[in-house]
mmCIF file of C-alpha atoms in Angstrom:
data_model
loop_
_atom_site.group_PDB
_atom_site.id
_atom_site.type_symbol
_atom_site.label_atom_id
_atom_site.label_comp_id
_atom_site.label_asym_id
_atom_site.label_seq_id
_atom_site.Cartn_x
_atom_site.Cartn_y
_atom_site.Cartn_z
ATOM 1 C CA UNK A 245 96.039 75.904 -4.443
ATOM 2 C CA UNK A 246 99.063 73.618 -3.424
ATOM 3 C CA UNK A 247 99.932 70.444 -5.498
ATOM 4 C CA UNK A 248 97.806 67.904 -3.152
ATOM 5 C CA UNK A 249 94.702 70.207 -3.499
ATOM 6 C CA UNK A 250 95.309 70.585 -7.361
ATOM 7 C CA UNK A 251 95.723 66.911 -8.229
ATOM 8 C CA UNK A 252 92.971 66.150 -6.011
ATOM 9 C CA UNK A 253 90.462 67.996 -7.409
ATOM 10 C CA UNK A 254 92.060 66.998 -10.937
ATOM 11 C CA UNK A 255 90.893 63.363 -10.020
ATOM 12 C CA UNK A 256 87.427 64.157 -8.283
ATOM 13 C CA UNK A 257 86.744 66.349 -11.779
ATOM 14 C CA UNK A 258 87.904 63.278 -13.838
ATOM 15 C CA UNK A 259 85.343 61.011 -12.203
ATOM 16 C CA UNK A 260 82.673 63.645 -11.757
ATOM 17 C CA UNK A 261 82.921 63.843 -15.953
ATOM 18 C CA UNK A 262 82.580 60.185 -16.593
ATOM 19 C CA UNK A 263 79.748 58.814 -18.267
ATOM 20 C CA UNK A 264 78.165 55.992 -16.478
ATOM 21 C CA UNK A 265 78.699 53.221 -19.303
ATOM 22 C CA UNK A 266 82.692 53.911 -18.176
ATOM 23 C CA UNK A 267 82.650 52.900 -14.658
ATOM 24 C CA UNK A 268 82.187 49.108 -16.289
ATOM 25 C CA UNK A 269 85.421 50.076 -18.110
ATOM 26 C CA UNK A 270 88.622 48.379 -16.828
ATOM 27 C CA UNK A 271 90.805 50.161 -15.200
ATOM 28 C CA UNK A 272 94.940 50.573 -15.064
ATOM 29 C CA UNK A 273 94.578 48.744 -11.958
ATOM 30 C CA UNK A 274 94.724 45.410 -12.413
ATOM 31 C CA UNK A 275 91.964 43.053 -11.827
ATOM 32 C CA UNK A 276 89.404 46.515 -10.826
ATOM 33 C CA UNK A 277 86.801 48.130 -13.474
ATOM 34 C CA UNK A 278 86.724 52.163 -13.062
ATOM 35 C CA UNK A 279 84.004 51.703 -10.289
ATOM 36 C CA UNK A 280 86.513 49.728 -8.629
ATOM 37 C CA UNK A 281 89.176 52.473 -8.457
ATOM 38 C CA UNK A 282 86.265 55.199 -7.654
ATOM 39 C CA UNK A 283 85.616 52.959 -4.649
ATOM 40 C CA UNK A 284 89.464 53.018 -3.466
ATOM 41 C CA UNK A 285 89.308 56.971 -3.736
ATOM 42 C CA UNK A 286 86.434 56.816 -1.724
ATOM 43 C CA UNK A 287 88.275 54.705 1.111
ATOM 44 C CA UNK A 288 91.474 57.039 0.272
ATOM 45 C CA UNK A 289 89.853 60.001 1.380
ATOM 46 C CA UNK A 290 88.358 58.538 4.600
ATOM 47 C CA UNK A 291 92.132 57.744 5.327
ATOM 48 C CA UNK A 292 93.558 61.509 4.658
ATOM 49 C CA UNK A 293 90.181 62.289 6.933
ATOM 50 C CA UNK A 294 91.222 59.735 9.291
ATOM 51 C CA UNK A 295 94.961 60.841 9.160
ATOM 52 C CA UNK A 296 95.174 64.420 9.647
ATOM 53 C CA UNK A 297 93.060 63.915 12.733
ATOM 54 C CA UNK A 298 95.449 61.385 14.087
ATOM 55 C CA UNK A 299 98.138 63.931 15.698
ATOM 56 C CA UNK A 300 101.688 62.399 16.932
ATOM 57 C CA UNK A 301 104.112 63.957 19.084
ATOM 58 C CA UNK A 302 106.755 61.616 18.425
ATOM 59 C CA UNK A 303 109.546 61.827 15.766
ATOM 60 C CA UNK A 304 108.611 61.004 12.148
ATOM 61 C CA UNK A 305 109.514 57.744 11.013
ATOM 62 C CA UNK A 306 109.282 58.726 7.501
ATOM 63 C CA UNK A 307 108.675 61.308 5.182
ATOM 64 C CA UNK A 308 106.908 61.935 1.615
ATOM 65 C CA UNK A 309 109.349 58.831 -0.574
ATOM 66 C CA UNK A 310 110.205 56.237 2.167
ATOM 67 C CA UNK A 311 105.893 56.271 3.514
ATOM 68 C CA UNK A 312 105.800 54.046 0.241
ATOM 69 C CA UNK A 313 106.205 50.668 0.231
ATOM 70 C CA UNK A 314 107.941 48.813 -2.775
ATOM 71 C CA UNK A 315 107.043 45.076 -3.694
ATOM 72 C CA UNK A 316 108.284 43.293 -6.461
ATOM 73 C CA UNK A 317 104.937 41.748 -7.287
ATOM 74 C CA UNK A 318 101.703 43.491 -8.555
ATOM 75 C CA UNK A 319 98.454 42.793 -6.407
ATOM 76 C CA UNK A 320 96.514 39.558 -7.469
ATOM 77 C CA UNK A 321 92.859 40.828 -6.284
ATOM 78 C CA UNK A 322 93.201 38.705 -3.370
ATOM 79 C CA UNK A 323 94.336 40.955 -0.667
ATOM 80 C CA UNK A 324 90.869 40.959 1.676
ATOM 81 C CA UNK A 325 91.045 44.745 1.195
ATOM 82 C CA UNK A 326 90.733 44.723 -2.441
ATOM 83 C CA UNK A 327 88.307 42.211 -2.685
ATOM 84 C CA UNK A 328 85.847 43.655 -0.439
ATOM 85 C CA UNK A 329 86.337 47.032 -2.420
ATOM 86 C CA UNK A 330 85.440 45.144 -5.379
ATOM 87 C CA UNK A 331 82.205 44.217 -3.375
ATOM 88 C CA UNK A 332 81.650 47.616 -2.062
ATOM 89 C CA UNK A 333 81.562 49.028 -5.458
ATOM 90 C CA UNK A 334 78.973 46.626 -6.403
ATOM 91 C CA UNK A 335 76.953 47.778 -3.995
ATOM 92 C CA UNK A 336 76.399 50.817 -4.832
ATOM 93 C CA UNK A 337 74.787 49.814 -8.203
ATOM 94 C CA UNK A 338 74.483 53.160 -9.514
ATOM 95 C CA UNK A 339 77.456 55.362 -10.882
ATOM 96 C CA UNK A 340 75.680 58.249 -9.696
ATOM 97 C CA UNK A 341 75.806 57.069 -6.611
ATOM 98 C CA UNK A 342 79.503 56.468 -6.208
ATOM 99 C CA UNK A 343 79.913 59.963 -8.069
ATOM 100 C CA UNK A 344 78.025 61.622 -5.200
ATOM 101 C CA UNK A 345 79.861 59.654 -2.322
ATOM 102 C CA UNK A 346 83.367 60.300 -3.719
ATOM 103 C CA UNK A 347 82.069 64.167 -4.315
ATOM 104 C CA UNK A 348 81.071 64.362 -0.690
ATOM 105 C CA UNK A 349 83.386 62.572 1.164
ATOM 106 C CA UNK A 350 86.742 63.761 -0.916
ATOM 107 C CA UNK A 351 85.275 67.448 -0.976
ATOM 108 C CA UNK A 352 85.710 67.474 2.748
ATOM 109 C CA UNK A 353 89.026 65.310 2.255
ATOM 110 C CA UNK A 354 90.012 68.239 0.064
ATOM 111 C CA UNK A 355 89.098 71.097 2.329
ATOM 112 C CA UNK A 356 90.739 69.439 5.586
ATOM 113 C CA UNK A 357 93.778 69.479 3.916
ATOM 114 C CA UNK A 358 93.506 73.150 2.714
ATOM 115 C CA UNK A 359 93.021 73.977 6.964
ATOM 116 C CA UNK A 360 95.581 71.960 8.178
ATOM 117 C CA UNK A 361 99.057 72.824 9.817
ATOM 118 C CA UNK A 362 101.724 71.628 7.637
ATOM 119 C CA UNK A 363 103.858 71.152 10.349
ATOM 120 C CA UNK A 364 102.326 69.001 12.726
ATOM 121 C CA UNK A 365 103.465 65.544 12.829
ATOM 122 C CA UNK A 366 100.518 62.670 12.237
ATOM 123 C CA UNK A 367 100.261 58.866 12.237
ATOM 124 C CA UNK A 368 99.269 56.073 10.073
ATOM 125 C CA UNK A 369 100.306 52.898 9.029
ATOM 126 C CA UNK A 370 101.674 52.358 12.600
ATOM 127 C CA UNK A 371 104.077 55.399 10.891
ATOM 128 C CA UNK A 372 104.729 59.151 11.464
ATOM 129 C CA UNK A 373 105.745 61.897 9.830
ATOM 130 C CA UNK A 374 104.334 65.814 9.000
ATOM 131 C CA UNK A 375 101.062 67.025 7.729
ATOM 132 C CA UNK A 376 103.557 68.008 4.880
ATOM 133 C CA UNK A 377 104.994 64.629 3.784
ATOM 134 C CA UNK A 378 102.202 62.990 4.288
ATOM 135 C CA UNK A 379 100.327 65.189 1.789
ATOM 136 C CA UNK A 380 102.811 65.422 -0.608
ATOM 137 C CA UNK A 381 102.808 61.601 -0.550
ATOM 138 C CA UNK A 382 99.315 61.246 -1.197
ATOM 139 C CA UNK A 383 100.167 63.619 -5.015
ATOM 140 C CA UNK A 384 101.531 60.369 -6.126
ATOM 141 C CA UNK A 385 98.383 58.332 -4.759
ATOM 142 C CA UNK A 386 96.720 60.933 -6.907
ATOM 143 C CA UNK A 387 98.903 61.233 -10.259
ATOM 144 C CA UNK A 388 98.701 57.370 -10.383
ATOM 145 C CA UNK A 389 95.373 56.571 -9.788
ATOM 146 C CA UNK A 390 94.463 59.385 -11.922
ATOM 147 C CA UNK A 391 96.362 57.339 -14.913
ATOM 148 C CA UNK A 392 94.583 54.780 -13.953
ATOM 149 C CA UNK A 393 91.341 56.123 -14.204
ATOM 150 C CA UNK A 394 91.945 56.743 -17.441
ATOM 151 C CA UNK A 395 93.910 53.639 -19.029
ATOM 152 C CA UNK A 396 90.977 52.832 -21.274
ATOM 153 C CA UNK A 397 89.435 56.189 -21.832
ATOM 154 C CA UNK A 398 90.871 58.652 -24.405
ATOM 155 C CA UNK A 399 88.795 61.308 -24.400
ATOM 156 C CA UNK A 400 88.913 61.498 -20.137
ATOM 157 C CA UNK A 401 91.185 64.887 -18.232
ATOM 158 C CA UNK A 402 94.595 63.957 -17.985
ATOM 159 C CA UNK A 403 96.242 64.424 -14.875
ATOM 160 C CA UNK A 404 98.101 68.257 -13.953
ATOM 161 C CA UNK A 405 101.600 68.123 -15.316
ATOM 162 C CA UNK A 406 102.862 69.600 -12.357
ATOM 163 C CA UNK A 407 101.640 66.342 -10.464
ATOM 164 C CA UNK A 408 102.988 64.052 -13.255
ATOM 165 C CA UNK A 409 106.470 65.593 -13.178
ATOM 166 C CA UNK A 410 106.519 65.629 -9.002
ATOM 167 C CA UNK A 411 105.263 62.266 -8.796
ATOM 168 C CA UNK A 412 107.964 61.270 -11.521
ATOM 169 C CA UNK A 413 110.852 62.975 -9.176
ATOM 170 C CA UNK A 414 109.450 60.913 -6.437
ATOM 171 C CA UNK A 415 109.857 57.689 -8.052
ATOM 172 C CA UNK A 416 113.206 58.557 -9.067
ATOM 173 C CA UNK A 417 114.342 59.218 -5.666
ATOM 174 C CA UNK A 418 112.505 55.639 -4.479
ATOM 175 C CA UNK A 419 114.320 54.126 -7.782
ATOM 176 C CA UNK A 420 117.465 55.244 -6.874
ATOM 177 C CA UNK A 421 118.143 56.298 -10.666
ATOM 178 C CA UNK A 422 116.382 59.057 -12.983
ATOM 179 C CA UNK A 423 114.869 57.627 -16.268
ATOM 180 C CA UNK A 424 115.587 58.356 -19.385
ATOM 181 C CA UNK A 425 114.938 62.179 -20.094
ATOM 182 C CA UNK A 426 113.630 61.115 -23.639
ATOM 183 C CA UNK A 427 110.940 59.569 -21.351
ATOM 184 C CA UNK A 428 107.603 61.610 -21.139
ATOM 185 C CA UNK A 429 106.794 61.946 -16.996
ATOM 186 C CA UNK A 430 103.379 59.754 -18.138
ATOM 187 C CA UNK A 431 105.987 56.766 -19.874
ATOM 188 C CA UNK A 432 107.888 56.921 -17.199
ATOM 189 C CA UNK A 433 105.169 56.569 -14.152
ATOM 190 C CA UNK A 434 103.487 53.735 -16.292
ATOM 191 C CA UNK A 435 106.806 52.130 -16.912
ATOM 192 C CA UNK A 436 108.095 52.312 -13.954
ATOM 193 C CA UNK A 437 105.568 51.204 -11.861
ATOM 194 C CA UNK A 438 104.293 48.181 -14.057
ATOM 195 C CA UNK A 439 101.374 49.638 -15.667
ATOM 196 C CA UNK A 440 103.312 49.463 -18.931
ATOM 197 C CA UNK A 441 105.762 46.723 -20.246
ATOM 198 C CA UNK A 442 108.729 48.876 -21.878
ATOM 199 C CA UNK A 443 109.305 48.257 -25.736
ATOM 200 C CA UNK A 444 112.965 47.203 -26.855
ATOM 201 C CA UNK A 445 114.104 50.864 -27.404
ATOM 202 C CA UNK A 446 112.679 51.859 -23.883
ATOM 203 C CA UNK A 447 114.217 49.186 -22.265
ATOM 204 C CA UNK A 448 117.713 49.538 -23.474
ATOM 205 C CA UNK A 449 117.230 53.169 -22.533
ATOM 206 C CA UNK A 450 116.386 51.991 -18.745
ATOM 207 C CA UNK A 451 119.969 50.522 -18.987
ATOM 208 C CA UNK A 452 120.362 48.981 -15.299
ATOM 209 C CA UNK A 453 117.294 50.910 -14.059
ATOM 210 C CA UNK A 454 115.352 48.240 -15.982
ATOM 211 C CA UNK A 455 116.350 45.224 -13.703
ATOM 212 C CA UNK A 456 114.695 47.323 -10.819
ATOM 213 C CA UNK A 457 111.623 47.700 -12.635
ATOM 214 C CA UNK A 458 108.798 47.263 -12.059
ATOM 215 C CA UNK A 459 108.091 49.716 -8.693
ATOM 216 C CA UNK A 460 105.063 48.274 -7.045
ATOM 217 C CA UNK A 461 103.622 51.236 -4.771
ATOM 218 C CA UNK A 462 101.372 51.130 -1.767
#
């Protein structure tokens, strides 16, 4: 099982072993409760669905690091997207039900992967770039959501270290500067991407990497 398939199901299992009075949790993302984030999974694996069906025979455009785009500002809620998320998730009422839905529809997200071509070129985001990139961009969709999941919850899987410590190299190389190795690859994906305020020590660590910070992904 490669890294996409591994932090993938890592994720799915996460959810799958919440109990329902969690999904009225918040979340690490701002401004969403855990059903919130279940909901974007769902609508994430539509899109790997909806991607690796969506063949280009074009050059790529990009590859795993530069598919990401960095803002300087975190999301306020009031993107249209993720507000009607937010009202999707209410829909469905029922954790069970979102449990099922993610289950179903990220099962086959999970198996398409496994049976596709790792070199063929595909296209979203009015981008292209290999079956290859475009998975192994979607490990640090995974590693951070899956932190995010489980901001609030303790006793909730923690995601593969494998994925942690790829999606940490990946950040790096969008950074433009490694952190700190006294950082754990957790302090360092919560750090650096805003889900964390560094304390004094961290931050003199950072040394010029901090004036970068924070890495808004998506």
């Amino acid at each position: 099982m490669d890294l996409f398939s591994r932090s993938w199901a890592a994720l799915r299992t996460a959810v799958a072993q919440l109990p329902d009075e969690a999904f009225d949790q918040p979340s690490g993302c701002r401004g969403w409760l855990v059903r919130d984030l279940v909901c974007h999974l769902i609508i994430d694996a539509q899109d790997v669905l909806i991607t690796l069906v969506t063949p280009a025979d074009t050059e790529p455009t990009v590859n795993a690091v530069t598919y990401w785009n960095v803002k300087d500002q975190p999301p306020t809620g009031e993107d249209p997207l993720d507000a009607l998320t937010v009202r999707l998730a209410a829909a469905y009422e029922e954790p069970g039900l979102l449990k099922f839905h993610l289950d179903d529809v990220g099962s086959a997200a999970g198996r398409a992967a496994e049976l596709a071509d790792r070199g063929v070129r595909v296209s979203t985001r009015d981008e292209v770039l290999t079956t290859d990139d475009y998975l192994t961009a979607y490990v640090l969709e995974w590693t951070l959501h899956h932190l995010d999941l489980i901001a609030h919850l303790p006793d909730a899987a923690e995601p593969p270290a494998e994925g942690l410590a790829r999606t940490r190299a990946m950040l790096e190389e969008i950074a433009g500067a490694a952190f700190p190795s006294s950082f754990t690859d957790r302090d360092a994906l919560l750090i650096g991407t805003g889900r964390r305020a560094p304390t004094e020590a961290e931050k003199a660590g950072l040394g010029a990497l901090a004036a970068k910070l924070p890495l808004v992904i998506g």
